[in-house]
mmCIF file of C-alpha atoms in Angstrom:
data_model
loop_
_atom_site.group_PDB
_atom_site.id
_atom_site.type_symbol
_atom_site.label_atom_id
_atom_site.label_comp_id
_atom_site.label_asym_id
_atom_site.label_seq_id
_atom_site.Cartn_x
_atom_site.Cartn_y
_atom_site.Cartn_z
ATOM 1 C CA UNK Y 1 -0.859 21.521 -5.825
ATOM 2 C CA UNK Y 2 -3.210 18.695 -4.881
ATOM 3 C CA UNK Y 3 -1.854 15.993 -2.580
ATOM 4 C CA UNK Y 4 -2.795 12.314 -2.698
ATOM 5 C CA UNK Y 5 -2.208 10.373 0.510
ATOM 6 C CA UNK Y 6 -1.440 6.769 -0.418
ATOM 7 C CA UNK Y 7 -2.097 4.409 2.525
ATOM 8 C CA UNK Y 8 -0.675 0.931 2.003
ATOM 9 C CA UNK Y 9 0.840 -2.159 3.598
ATOM 10 C CA UNK Y 10 3.542 -4.225 1.884
ATOM 11 C CA UNK Y 11 1.566 -7.428 2.568
ATOM 12 C CA UNK Y 12 -1.335 -6.163 0.443
ATOM 13 C CA UNK Y 13 -1.112 -7.410 -3.154
ATOM 14 C CA UNK Y 14 -3.382 -4.668 -4.419
ATOM 15 C CA UNK Y 15 -1.154 -2.121 -2.679
ATOM 16 C CA UNK Y 16 1.773 -3.574 -4.621
ATOM 17 C CA UNK Y 17 -0.082 -3.189 -7.900
ATOM 18 C CA UNK Y 18 -1.142 0.354 -7.049
ATOM 19 C CA UNK Y 19 2.424 1.206 -6.042
ATOM 20 C CA UNK Y 20 3.569 0.515 -9.583
ATOM 21 C CA UNK Y 21 1.149 3.159 -10.951
ATOM 22 C CA UNK Y 22 0.420 5.747 -8.268
ATOM 23 C CA UNK Y 23 3.366 8.018 -9.083
ATOM 24 C CA UNK Y 24 2.461 8.100 -12.784
ATOM 25 C CA UNK Y 25 -1.210 8.846 -12.089
ATOM 26 C CA UNK Y 26 -0.312 11.691 -9.759
ATOM 27 C CA UNK Y 27 2.361 13.219 -12.006
ATOM 28 C CA UNK Y 28 -0.027 13.201 -14.979
ATOM 29 C CA UNK Y 29 -2.432 15.251 -12.848
ATOM 30 C CA UNK Y 30 0.292 17.672 -11.739
ATOM 31 C CA UNK Y 31 -0.276 16.581 -8.152
ATOM 32 C CA UNK Y 32 1.908 15.129 -5.406
ATOM 33 C CA UNK Y 33 1.748 11.803 -3.587
ATOM 34 C CA UNK Y 34 2.527 11.164 0.078
ATOM 35 C CA UNK Y 35 3.305 7.537 0.840
ATOM 36 C CA UNK Y 36 1.605 6.696 4.141
ATOM 37 C CA UNK Y 37 2.554 3.254 5.512
ATOM 38 C CA UNK Y 38 -0.058 1.755 7.826
ATOM 39 C CA UNK Y 39 -0.984 -1.648 9.253
ATOM 40 C CA UNK Y 40 -3.679 -3.429 7.289
ATOM 41 C CA UNK Y 41 -4.209 -5.818 10.203
ATOM 42 C CA UNK Y 42 -5.000 -2.867 12.451
ATOM 43 C CA UNK Y 43 -7.419 -1.516 9.855
ATOM 44 C CA UNK Y 44 -9.183 -4.882 9.567
ATOM 45 C CA UNK Y 45 -9.430 -5.195 13.345
ATOM 46 C CA UNK Y 46 -10.804 -1.670 13.791
ATOM 47 C CA UNK Y 47 -13.378 -1.994 11.011
ATOM 48 C CA UNK Y 48 -14.412 -5.644 11.384
ATOM 49 C CA UNK Y 49 -13.179 -6.318 7.847
ATOM 50 C CA UNK Y 50 -11.203 -9.407 6.867
ATOM 51 C CA UNK Y 51 -8.632 -10.181 4.197
ATOM 52 C CA UNK Y 52 -10.177 -11.349 0.917
ATOM 53 C CA UNK Y 53 -7.781 -14.301 0.856
ATOM 54 C CA UNK Y 54 -9.349 -15.623 4.073
ATOM 55 C CA UNK Y 55 -12.548 -16.497 2.190
ATOM 56 C CA UNK Y 56 -12.153 -19.423 -0.248
ATOM 57 C CA UNK Y 57 -14.317 -17.988 -3.043
ATOM 58 C CA UNK Y 58 -12.660 -14.566 -2.834
ATOM 59 C CA UNK Y 59 -9.195 -16.129 -2.637
ATOM 60 C CA UNK Y 60 -9.759 -18.094 -5.836
ATOM 61 C CA UNK Y 61 -11.015 -14.979 -7.618
ATOM 62 C CA UNK Y 62 -8.265 -12.789 -6.163
ATOM 63 C CA UNK Y 63 -5.412 -14.965 -7.428
ATOM 64 C CA UNK Y 64 -6.648 -14.733 -11.008
ATOM 65 C CA UNK Y 65 -7.501 -11.056 -10.646
ATOM 66 C CA UNK Y 66 -4.017 -10.198 -9.389
ATOM 67 C CA UNK Y 67 -2.414 -11.970 -12.338
ATOM 68 C CA UNK Y 68 -4.693 -10.115 -14.752
ATOM 69 C CA UNK Y 69 -3.824 -6.750 -13.207
ATOM 70 C CA UNK Y 70 -0.081 -7.512 -13.272
ATOM 71 C CA UNK Y 71 -0.355 -8.510 -16.927
ATOM 72 C CA UNK Y 72 -2.375 -5.383 -17.717
ATOM 73 C CA UNK Y 73 0.196 -3.167 -15.967
ATOM 74 C CA UNK Y 74 3.070 -5.180 -17.475
ATOM 75 C CA UNK Y 75 4.704 -5.633 -14.077
ATOM 76 C CA UNK Y 76 6.197 -8.781 -12.558
ATOM 77 C CA UNK Y 77 4.100 -10.594 -9.980
ATOM 78 C CA UNK Y 78 4.651 -13.863 -8.128
ATOM 79 C CA UNK Y 79 2.329 -14.798 -5.310
ATOM 80 C CA UNK Y 80 4.685 -15.484 -2.370
ATOM 81 C CA UNK Y 81 4.831 -18.853 -0.645
ATOM 82 C CA UNK Y 82 4.742 -17.055 2.701
ATOM 83 C CA UNK Y 83 1.384 -15.260 2.687
ATOM 84 C CA UNK Y 84 0.270 -13.427 4.611
ATOM 85 C CA UNK Y 85 3.287 -12.366 6.632
ATOM 86 C CA UNK Y 86 3.561 -10.031 9.590
ATOM 87 C CA UNK Y 87 4.808 -6.706 8.216
ATOM 88 C CA UNK Y 88 4.967 -4.862 11.537
ATOM 89 C CA UNK Y 89 8.763 -4.398 11.409
ATOM 90 C CA UNK Y 90 8.734 -3.436 7.736
ATOM 91 C CA UNK Y 91 5.964 -0.892 8.198
ATOM 92 C CA UNK Y 92 7.691 0.604 11.241
ATOM 93 C CA UNK Y 93 10.875 1.011 9.206
ATOM 94 C CA UNK Y 94 8.984 2.746 6.409
ATOM 95 C CA UNK Y 95 7.272 4.996 8.954
ATOM 96 C CA UNK Y 96 10.636 6.087 10.364
ATOM 97 C CA UNK Y 97 12.164 7.061 7.022
ATOM 98 C CA UNK Y 98 12.057 10.518 5.447
ATOM 99 C CA UNK Y 99 9.461 10.719 2.660
ATOM 100 C CA UNK Y 100 11.775 10.232 -0.343
ATOM 101 C CA UNK Y 101 13.533 7.301 1.320
ATOM 102 C CA UNK Y 102 10.189 5.819 2.364
ATOM 103 C CA UNK Y 103 9.036 5.765 -1.261
ATOM 104 C CA UNK Y 104 12.261 4.160 -2.516
ATOM 105 C CA UNK Y 105 12.330 1.597 0.292
ATOM 106 C CA UNK Y 106 8.651 0.789 -0.199
ATOM 107 C CA UNK Y 107 9.357 -0.093 -3.828
ATOM 108 C CA UNK Y 108 12.261 -2.302 -2.694
ATOM 109 C CA UNK Y 109 10.107 -4.126 -0.158
ATOM 110 C CA UNK Y 110 7.210 -4.589 -2.595
ATOM 111 C CA UNK Y 111 9.704 -6.033 -5.105
ATOM 112 C CA UNK Y 112 11.269 -8.300 -2.487
ATOM 113 C CA UNK Y 113 7.898 -9.715 -1.443
ATOM 114 C CA UNK Y 114 5.651 -9.639 -4.527
ATOM 115 C CA UNK Y 115 8.273 -10.369 -7.170
ATOM 116 C CA UNK Y 116 11.105 -12.236 -5.432
ATOM 117 C CA UNK Y 117 8.963 -14.001 -2.813
ATOM 118 C CA UNK Y 118 11.223 -13.137 0.126
ATOM 119 C CA UNK Y 119 9.799 -13.564 3.610
ATOM 120 C CA UNK Y 120 9.997 -9.969 4.778
ATOM 121 C CA UNK Y 121 8.714 -10.941 8.226
ATOM 122 C CA UNK Y 122 12.090 -12.607 8.819
ATOM 123 C CA UNK Y 123 14.321 -10.018 10.527
ATOM 124 C CA UNK Y 124 17.492 -11.307 8.838
ATOM 125 C CA UNK Y 125 15.949 -11.114 5.376
ATOM 126 C CA UNK Y 126 14.471 -7.727 6.154
ATOM 127 C CA UNK Y 127 17.849 -6.470 7.367
ATOM 128 C CA UNK Y 128 19.510 -7.653 4.136
ATOM 129 C CA UNK Y 129 17.061 -5.453 2.200
ATOM 130 C CA UNK Y 130 16.886 -2.329 4.375
ATOM 131 C CA UNK Y 131 20.237 -2.418 6.208
ATOM 132 C CA UNK Y 132 20.928 -2.703 9.943
ATOM 133 C CA UNK Y 133 20.563 1.043 10.606
ATOM 134 C CA UNK Y 134 17.053 1.120 9.170
ATOM 135 C CA UNK Y 135 16.074 -2.111 10.919
ATOM 136 C CA UNK Y 136 17.079 -0.525 14.236
ATOM 137 C CA UNK Y 137 14.600 2.312 13.618
ATOM 138 C CA UNK Y 138 11.684 -0.099 14.085
ATOM 139 C CA UNK Y 139 12.305 -0.335 17.827
ATOM 140 C CA UNK Y 140 11.942 3.393 18.537
ATOM 141 C CA UNK Y 141 8.881 4.245 20.628
ATOM 142 C CA UNK Y 142 8.013 7.339 18.584
ATOM 143 C CA UNK Y 143 8.043 5.259 15.388
ATOM 144 C CA UNK Y 144 5.744 2.658 16.924
ATOM 145 C CA UNK Y 145 3.355 5.398 18.037
ATOM 146 C CA UNK Y 146 3.465 7.165 14.678
ATOM 147 C CA UNK Y 147 2.536 3.978 12.794
ATOM 148 C CA UNK Y 148 -0.313 3.365 15.224
ATOM 149 C CA UNK Y 149 -1.556 6.939 14.767
ATOM 150 C CA UNK Y 150 -1.334 6.755 10.960
ATOM 151 C CA UNK Y 151 -3.372 3.557 10.996
ATOM 152 C CA UNK Y 152 -5.980 5.020 13.344
ATOM 153 C CA UNK Y 153 -6.151 8.218 11.281
ATOM 154 C CA UNK Y 154 -6.854 6.272 8.106
ATOM 155 C CA UNK Y 155 -9.638 4.314 9.834
ATOM 156 C CA UNK Y 156 -11.199 7.481 11.260
ATOM 157 C CA UNK Y 157 -11.284 8.919 7.756
ATOM 158 C CA UNK Y 158 -13.055 5.840 6.373
ATOM 159 C CA UNK Y 159 -10.332 3.360 5.367
ATOM 160 C CA UNK Y 160 -11.292 -0.302 5.611
ATOM 161 C CA UNK Y 161 -8.588 -1.925 3.486
ATOM 162 C CA UNK Y 162 -5.577 -1.266 1.287
ATOM 163 C CA UNK Y 163 -4.667 0.575 -0.725
ATOM 164 C CA UNK Y 164 -6.659 3.603 0.317
ATOM 165 C CA UNK Y 165 -6.041 7.013 -1.195
ATOM 166 C CA UNK Y 166 -7.291 10.370 -0.006
ATOM 167 C CA UNK Y 167 -7.427 13.747 -1.696
ATOM 168 C CA UNK Y 168 -8.380 15.910 1.256
ATOM 169 C CA UNK Y 169 -11.552 14.142 2.495
ATOM 170 C CA UNK Y 170 -12.358 12.303 -0.738
ATOM 171 C CA UNK Y 171 -11.456 8.620 -0.447
ATOM 172 C CA UNK Y 172 -10.580 6.161 -3.205
ATOM 173 C CA UNK Y 173 -10.243 2.505 -2.265
ATOM 174 C CA UNK Y 174 -8.406 -0.114 -4.258
ATOM 175 C CA UNK Y 175 -5.979 -0.464 -7.099
ATOM 176 C CA UNK Y 176 -8.914 -0.450 -9.501
ATOM 177 C CA UNK Y 177 -9.744 3.142 -8.533
ATOM 178 C CA UNK Y 178 -6.495 4.664 -9.804
ATOM 179 C CA UNK Y 179 -8.066 5.771 -13.093
ATOM 180 C CA UNK Y 180 -10.931 7.376 -11.207
ATOM 181 C CA UNK Y 181 -8.433 9.065 -8.882
ATOM 182 C CA UNK Y 182 -6.543 10.432 -11.879
ATOM 183 C CA UNK Y 183 -9.733 11.756 -13.421
ATOM 184 C CA UNK Y 184 -10.764 13.332 -10.122
ATOM 185 C CA UNK Y 185 -7.404 15.093 -9.843
ATOM 186 C CA UNK Y 186 -7.616 16.445 -13.372
ATOM 187 C CA UNK Y 187 -11.356 17.215 -13.438
ATOM 188 C CA UNK Y 188 -12.689 17.766 -9.906
ATOM 189 C CA UNK Y 189 -15.568 19.726 -11.388
ATOM 190 C CA UNK Y 190 -16.976 16.441 -12.772
ATOM 191 C CA UNK Y 191 -17.662 15.224 -9.222
ATOM 192 C CA UNK Y 192 -20.632 16.513 -7.295
ATOM 193 C CA UNK Y 193 -19.730 15.378 -3.828
#
């Protein structure tokens, strides 16, 4: 069975959009997805990239583009008042959780931020979503190190933003590459490198 590694950060709007479709794309291809939380800020720093919203022309385009994608996917989307926010605690929590719980909690956090507009950088708000036990996981040294390693691993493999998906060494970047990813999974013979 082919495995798709889905690298994402809750603060990334295109990661949110991709999160609403990735499971369907992978199931249709009889593959499996591994949700891999990482820190988009760490990726940007390591690669010299910058958030599209930091550039006025890209920000204007991005806002309309996000609304079009949400409409196309028929998913709710509300650009949060607090953007961007620091997702370090949230991403550490997701890193600490077993895979099935990570997926479920990721959906909850995406919903909280990109639909309900909650400031998930606020520890009290975050705790109300994930629970005190899960919030406590974020302070564990091994969790901190694991998130750092996952971020560095993604960069070493070529990631420069989010979402980034890998099938072995083949990388797909962006929500708009989900259809291509699905085709690749179902028809790898169509790709010559």
